[in-house]
mmCIF file of C-alpha atoms in Angstrom:
data_model
loop_
_atom_site.group_PDB
_atom_site.id
_atom_site.type_symbol
_atom_site.label_atom_id
_atom_site.label_comp_id
_atom_site.label_asym_id
_atom_site.label_seq_id
_atom_site.Cartn_x
_atom_site.Cartn_y
_atom_site.Cartn_z
ATOM 1 C CA MET A 271 0.991 26.249 -4.212
ATOM 2 C CA LYS A 272 -2.145 25.744 -2.175
ATOM 3 C CA GLY A 273 -5.566 26.425 -3.617
ATOM 4 C CA PRO A 274 -6.982 29.326 -1.596
ATOM 5 C CA GLY A 275 -10.530 28.062 -1.312
ATOM 6 C CA ARG A 276 -9.978 24.340 -0.974
ATOM 7 C CA LYS A 277 -11.193 22.873 2.297
ATOM 8 C CA ILE A 278 -11.547 19.377 3.618
ATOM 9 C CA LYS A 279 -15.047 17.990 3.545
ATOM 10 C CA GLY A 280 -17.207 16.316 6.120
ATOM 11 C CA ARG A 281 -16.880 14.794 9.564
ATOM 12 C CA ILE A 282 -13.549 13.097 10.126
ATOM 13 C CA ASP A 283 -13.835 11.598 13.624
ATOM 14 C CA TRP A 284 -13.753 8.011 12.304
ATOM 15 C CA SER A 285 -10.958 8.825 9.841
ATOM 16 C CA PHE A 286 -8.460 9.474 12.652
ATOM 17 C CA TRP A 287 -8.945 6.057 14.242
ATOM 18 C CA LEU A 288 -9.059 4.273 10.888
ATOM 19 C CA THR A 289 -5.733 5.695 9.745
ATOM 20 C CA ARG A 290 -4.059 5.026 13.107
ATOM 21 C CA GLY A 291 -5.381 1.445 13.012
ATOM 22 C CA ALA A 292 -4.100 1.036 9.466
ATOM 23 C CA ALA A 293 -0.656 2.241 10.584
ATOM 24 C CA VAL A 294 -0.526 -0.377 13.352
ATOM 25 C CA VAL A 295 -1.532 -3.237 11.047
ATOM 26 C CA ILE A 296 0.871 -2.178 8.277
ATOM 27 C CA PHE A 297 3.659 -2.000 10.876
ATOM 28 C CA SER A 298 2.886 -5.605 11.856
ATOM 29 C CA SER A 299 3.239 -6.615 8.227
ATOM 30 C CA VAL A 300 6.561 -4.752 7.966
ATOM 31 C CA VAL A 301 7.888 -6.634 11.001
ATOM 32 C CA LEU A 302 6.944 -9.958 9.390
ATOM 33 C CA ILE A 303 8.609 -8.978 6.121
ATOM 34 C CA ILE A 304 11.837 -7.844 7.805
ATOM 35 C CA LEU A 305 12.006 -10.913 10.059
ATOM 36 C CA TYR A 306 11.733 -13.472 7.285
ATOM 37 C CA PRO A 307 10.952 -12.901 3.586
ATOM 38 C CA VAL A 308 13.687 -10.359 2.818
ATOM 39 C CA GLN A 309 16.191 -13.088 3.687
ATOM 40 C CA LEU A 310 14.682 -15.628 1.306
ATOM 41 C CA ASP A 311 16.402 -16.831 -1.825
ATOM 42 C CA PRO A 312 14.268 -15.577 -4.752
ATOM 43 C CA ASP A 313 14.520 -19.061 -6.271
ATOM 44 C CA SER A 314 13.235 -20.755 -3.106
ATOM 45 C CA LEU A 315 9.663 -21.462 -4.170
ATOM 46 C CA GLY A 316 8.879 -23.707 -1.204
ATOM 47 C CA ASN A 317 10.020 -21.203 1.424
ATOM 48 C CA ARG A 318 8.025 -18.384 -0.124
ATOM 49 C CA MET A 319 4.839 -20.431 -0.233
ATOM 50 C CA LEU A 320 5.402 -21.547 3.358
ATOM 51 C CA TYR A 321 5.747 -17.924 4.487
ATOM 52 C CA ILE A 322 2.570 -16.810 2.697
ATOM 53 C CA ASN A 323 0.594 -19.684 4.175
ATOM 54 C CA HIS A 324 1.833 -18.930 7.692
ATOM 55 C CA ASN A 325 1.148 -15.184 7.394
ATOM 56 C CA GLU A 326 -1.930 -15.136 5.181
ATOM 57 C CA THR A 327 -4.061 -13.273 7.752
ATOM 58 C CA ALA A 328 -1.454 -10.548 8.306
ATOM 59 C CA ILE A 329 -1.058 -9.989 4.572
ATOM 60 C CA VAL A 330 -4.784 -9.767 3.878
ATOM 61 C CA TRP A 331 -5.504 -7.457 6.833
ATOM 62 C CA SER A 332 -2.539 -5.227 6.090
ATOM 63 C CA TRP A 333 -3.462 -4.493 2.505
ATOM 64 C CA GLY A 334 -7.181 -4.493 3.215
ATOM 65 C CA LEU A 335 -6.765 -1.718 5.794
ATOM 66 C CA ASN A 336 -4.354 0.054 3.472
ATOM 67 C CA LEU A 337 -7.129 0.098 0.894
ATOM 68 C CA LEU A 338 -9.482 1.560 3.523
ATOM 69 C CA THR A 339 -6.907 4.284 4.124
ATOM 70 C CA ALA A 340 -7.293 5.261 0.467
ATOM 71 C CA VAL A 341 -11.056 5.468 1.026
ATOM 72 C CA VAL A 342 -10.391 7.752 4.007
ATOM 73 C CA LEU A 343 -8.369 10.085 1.805
ATOM 74 C CA THR A 344 -11.151 10.201 -0.764
ATOM 75 C CA ARG A 345 -13.627 11.152 1.979
ATOM 76 C CA VAL A 346 -11.584 13.853 3.700
ATOM 77 C CA LEU A 347 -9.839 15.676 0.862
ATOM 78 C CA ALA A 348 -11.388 18.645 -0.909
ATOM 79 C CA ALA A 349 -14.701 17.866 -2.595
ATOM 80 C CA ALA A 350 -13.671 19.934 -5.624
ATOM 81 C CA TYR A 351 -11.189 17.209 -6.555
ATOM 82 C CA ARG A 352 -13.550 14.281 -5.983
ATOM 83 C CA PRO A 353 -13.463 12.949 -9.630
ATOM 84 C CA ILE A 354 -9.642 12.934 -9.573
ATOM 85 C CA LEU A 355 -9.588 11.197 -6.188
ATOM 86 C CA GLN A 356 -12.030 8.557 -7.387
ATOM 87 C CA MET A 357 -9.675 7.832 -10.275
ATOM 88 C CA ALA A 358 -6.789 7.520 -7.792
ATOM 89 C CA LEU A 359 -8.889 5.178 -5.668
ATOM 90 C CA MET A 360 -9.658 2.964 -8.673
ATOM 91 C CA ILE A 361 -5.946 2.719 -9.515
ATOM 92 C CA TRP A 362 -5.283 1.807 -5.871
ATOM 93 C CA VAL A 363 -8.053 -0.830 -5.973
ATOM 94 C CA ILE A 364 -6.543 -2.356 -9.124
ATOM 95 C CA GLY A 365 -3.145 -2.549 -7.413
ATOM 96 C CA ALA A 366 -4.656 -4.074 -4.265
ATOM 97 C CA ALA A 367 -6.684 -6.585 -6.304
ATOM 98 C CA SER A 368 -3.611 -7.740 -8.223
ATOM 99 C CA TRP A 369 -1.701 -8.102 -4.936
ATOM 100 C CA MET A 370 -4.526 -10.214 -3.476
ATOM 101 C CA LEU A 371 -4.644 -12.295 -6.656
ATOM 102 C CA HIS A 372 -0.903 -12.907 -6.306
ATOM 103 C CA ASP A 373 -1.327 -14.099 -2.719
ATOM 104 C CA PHE A 374 -4.387 -16.205 -3.524
ATOM 105 C CA ILE A 375 -2.597 -18.056 -6.332
ATOM 106 C CA GLN A 376 0.488 -18.580 -4.167
ATOM 107 C CA ILE A 377 -1.657 -19.984 -1.361
ATOM 108 C CA THR A 378 -3.951 -22.228 -3.407
ATOM 109 C CA PHE A 379 -2.526 -23.033 -6.828
ATOM 110 C CA MET A 380 1.250 -23.105 -6.345
ATOM 111 C CA PRO A 381 1.286 -25.595 -3.429
ATOM 112 C CA GLU A 382 -0.739 -28.021 -5.559
ATOM 113 C CA LEU A 383 1.786 -27.701 -8.376
ATOM 114 C CA SER A 384 4.564 -28.332 -5.865
ATOM 115 C CA ARG A 385 2.923 -31.527 -4.626
ATOM 116 C CA MET A 386 2.470 -32.696 -8.206
ATOM 117 C CA PHE A 387 6.144 -32.044 -8.881
ATOM 118 C CA LEU A 388 7.256 -33.958 -5.774
ATOM 119 C CA GLU A 389 5.123 -36.935 -6.773
ATOM 120 C CA LEU A 390 6.112 -36.928 -10.434
ATOM 121 C CA PRO A 391 9.027 -34.564 -11.167
ATOM 122 C CA THR A 392 9.356 -33.662 -14.830
ATOM 123 C CA GLU A 393 11.276 -30.952 -16.627
ATOM 124 C CA ARG A 394 8.097 -29.696 -18.277
ATOM 125 C CA LEU A 395 6.290 -29.284 -14.929
ATOM 126 C CA ALA A 396 9.304 -27.556 -13.377
ATOM 127 C CA ARG A 397 9.408 -25.106 -16.275
ATOM 128 C CA TYR A 398 5.647 -24.533 -15.922
ATOM 129 C CA ILE A 399 6.024 -23.733 -12.205
ATOM 130 C CA MET A 400 8.893 -21.309 -12.857
ATOM 131 C CA GLU A 401 6.883 -19.524 -15.552
ATOM 132 C CA TRP A 402 4.063 -19.042 -13.052
ATOM 133 C CA GLU A 403 6.550 -17.755 -10.493
ATOM 134 C CA GLN A 404 7.945 -15.191 -12.910
ATOM 135 C CA LEU A 405 4.442 -14.018 -13.812
ATOM 136 C CA LEU A 406 3.404 -13.698 -10.161
ATOM 137 C CA SER A 407 6.613 -11.870 -9.272
ATOM 138 C CA ARG A 408 5.957 -9.263 -11.958
ATOM 139 C CA LEU A 409 2.331 -8.979 -10.879
ATOM 140 C CA PHE A 410 3.442 -8.250 -7.319
ATOM 141 C CA GLY A 411 6.701 -6.340 -7.658
ATOM 142 C CA LEU A 412 6.074 -4.351 -10.820
ATOM 143 C CA PHE A 413 2.348 -3.927 -11.416
ATOM 144 C CA SER A 414 0.952 -3.657 -7.875
ATOM 145 C CA CYS A 415 3.671 -1.381 -6.525
ATOM 146 C CA SER A 416 3.454 0.844 -9.616
ATOM 147 C CA CYS A 417 -0.322 1.180 -9.168
ATOM 148 C CA PHE A 418 0.098 2.167 -5.513
ATOM 149 C CA ALA A 419 2.788 4.708 -6.420
ATOM 150 C CA VAL A 420 0.761 6.347 -9.219
ATOM 151 C CA SER A 421 -2.327 6.503 -6.996
ATOM 152 C CA GLY A 422 -0.254 7.989 -4.176
ATOM 153 C CA TYR A 423 1.135 10.661 -6.503
ATOM 154 C CA ILE A 424 -2.419 11.722 -7.384
ATOM 155 C CA TYR A 425 -3.393 11.961 -3.703
ATOM 156 C CA THR A 426 -0.234 13.958 -3.014
ATOM 157 C CA ALA A 427 -0.968 16.393 -5.847
ATOM 158 C CA VAL A 428 -4.396 17.059 -4.319
ATOM 159 C CA MET A 429 -2.783 17.554 -0.895
ATOM 160 C CA TYR A 430 -0.581 20.271 -2.377
ATOM 161 C CA ARG A 431 -3.756 21.987 -3.621
ATOM 162 C CA THR A 432 -5.715 21.545 -0.373
ATOM 163 C CA ALA A 433 -5.319 24.473 2.014
ATOM 164 C CA GLN A 434 -5.528 22.553 5.294
ATOM 165 C CA PHE A 435 -2.774 20.002 4.609
ATOM 166 C CA THR A 436 0.740 21.178 5.457
ATOM 167 C CA SER A 437 3.363 21.314 2.715
ATOM 168 C CA ARG A 438 5.683 19.261 4.937
ATOM 169 C CA PHE A 439 3.231 16.355 5.052
ATOM 170 C CA ALA A 440 2.576 16.573 1.305
ATOM 171 C CA GLY A 441 6.342 16.543 0.706
ATOM 172 C CA TYR A 442 6.795 13.439 2.842
ATOM 173 C CA SER A 443 3.902 11.816 0.985
ATOM 174 C CA PHE A 444 5.700 12.499 -2.303
ATOM 175 C CA SER A 445 8.877 10.849 -0.983
ATOM 176 C CA VAL A 446 6.946 7.725 0.130
ATOM 177 C CA TRP A 447 5.415 7.095 -3.284
ATOM 178 C CA SER A 448 8.689 7.923 -5.050
ATOM 179 C CA PHE A 449 10.505 5.314 -2.970
ATOM 180 C CA LEU A 450 7.786 2.761 -3.717
ATOM 181 C CA LEU A 451 8.084 3.466 -7.446
ATOM 182 C CA ILE A 452 11.859 3.034 -7.214
ATOM 183 C CA SER A 453 11.213 -0.314 -5.501
ATOM 184 C CA ALA A 454 9.110 -1.429 -8.456
ATOM 185 C CA ILE A 455 11.855 -0.386 -10.876
ATOM 186 C CA VAL A 456 14.567 -2.154 -8.862
ATOM 187 C CA PHE A 457 12.403 -5.307 -8.785
ATOM 188 C CA ARG A 458 12.838 -5.564 -12.559
ATOM 189 C CA TRP A 459 16.542 -6.380 -12.156
ATOM 190 C CA GLU A 460 17.210 -7.490 -8.574
ATOM 191 C CA GLU A 461 14.370 -9.232 -6.766
ATOM 192 C CA ARG A 462 16.194 -9.864 -3.485
ATOM 193 C CA LEU A 463 17.269 -6.227 -3.131
ATOM 194 C CA ALA A 464 13.753 -5.110 -4.100
ATOM 195 C CA LEU A 465 12.309 -6.989 -1.108
ATOM 196 C CA TRP A 466 14.350 -4.741 1.179
ATOM 197 C CA PHE A 467 13.171 -1.696 -0.766
ATOM 198 C CA ILE A 468 9.544 -2.789 -0.469
ATOM 199 C CA ALA A 469 9.954 -3.427 3.270
ATOM 200 C CA CYS A 470 11.373 0.098 3.667
ATOM 201 C CA SER A 471 8.504 1.476 1.571
ATOM 202 C CA LEU A 472 5.987 -0.193 3.866
ATOM 203 C CA PHE A 473 7.749 1.222 6.915
ATOM 204 C CA MET A 474 7.551 4.700 5.361
ATOM 205 C CA MET A 475 3.851 3.992 4.777
ATOM 206 C CA VAL A 476 3.417 3.275 8.493
ATOM 207 C CA ILE A 477 4.807 6.725 9.290
ATOM 208 C CA TRP A 478 2.700 8.236 6.502
ATOM 209 C CA THR A 479 -0.599 6.816 7.787
ATOM 210 C CA TRP A 480 0.284 7.802 11.364
ATOM 211 C CA LEU A 481 1.087 11.357 10.287
ATOM 212 C CA LEU A 482 -2.090 11.438 8.201
ATOM 213 C CA ALA A 483 -4.101 10.734 11.346
ATOM 214 C CA GLY A 484 -2.260 13.605 13.045
ATOM 215 C CA GLU A 485 -3.119 15.912 10.147
ATOM 216 C CA ILE A 486 -6.770 14.893 10.391
ATOM 217 C CA SER A 487 -6.772 15.544 14.154
ATOM 218 C CA ARG A 488 -5.166 18.964 13.682
ATOM 219 C CA ILE A 489 -7.659 19.930 10.966
ATOM 220 C CA LYS A 490 -10.541 18.754 13.133
ATOM 221 C CA GLY A 491 -9.286 20.978 15.959
ATOM 222 C CA GLN A 492 -9.040 23.969 13.628
ATOM 223 C CA ASP A 493 -12.593 23.382 12.396
ATOM 224 C CA ALA A 494 -13.870 23.126 15.991
ATOM 225 C CA ASP A 495 -12.118 26.387 16.905
ATOM 226 C CA GLY A 496 -13.638 28.067 13.858
ATOM 227 C CA ILE A 497 -17.126 26.929 14.840
ATOM 228 C CA ALA A 498 -16.596 28.139 18.414
ATOM 229 C CA VAL A 499 -15.405 31.556 17.235
ATOM 230 C CA SER A 500 -18.302 31.954 14.818
ATOM 231 C CA GLY A 501 -20.769 31.072 17.583
ATOM 232 C CA VAL A 502 -19.449 33.665 20.021
#
């Protein structure tokens, strides 16, 4: 049920272009994921590190702009819910930071361990590398995705209580974060299948950010019409 007096705050001209830009960049990341990493063997450490190194810029820009999309939501949703939205943003930031930490370690630390292993292969070093891999996988697949899903649920709850967002868009938003949470759960048991789930989640996110820009544009038009009517 919508809150009767809840309105979106502030000027939102820049929000439209930011969310559309985020959708384009996230889509690029989805294409990269579908083309290559979902086909990787989860035990293929070398291939995974090679992919991250080759696509470092796409990964960083994709999740960086996704984080900016969360900032957009905090700016445009009802001011009455600002403390709740700031909490959602912090959860999102924690998830994004852990994702970036995962990528940074894979790019810098893991290749060095690989070179050490190739020069002097030992069972102890191999076990050490695999322990790091398991830790990083959980950091990425379980923790980060769960943070994004919980944060998204909070944003969606506020959308349901904000008069100017349509129930259809809020419902789609709920389905996006639910699918992402399912991806995190699946990752616990089947990493290869979870990569497909995560790729699908990102594709749903592309649609979500694109539709969000449409919602912002529609709301902006309604506000402009209201101002014009009041001035007549």
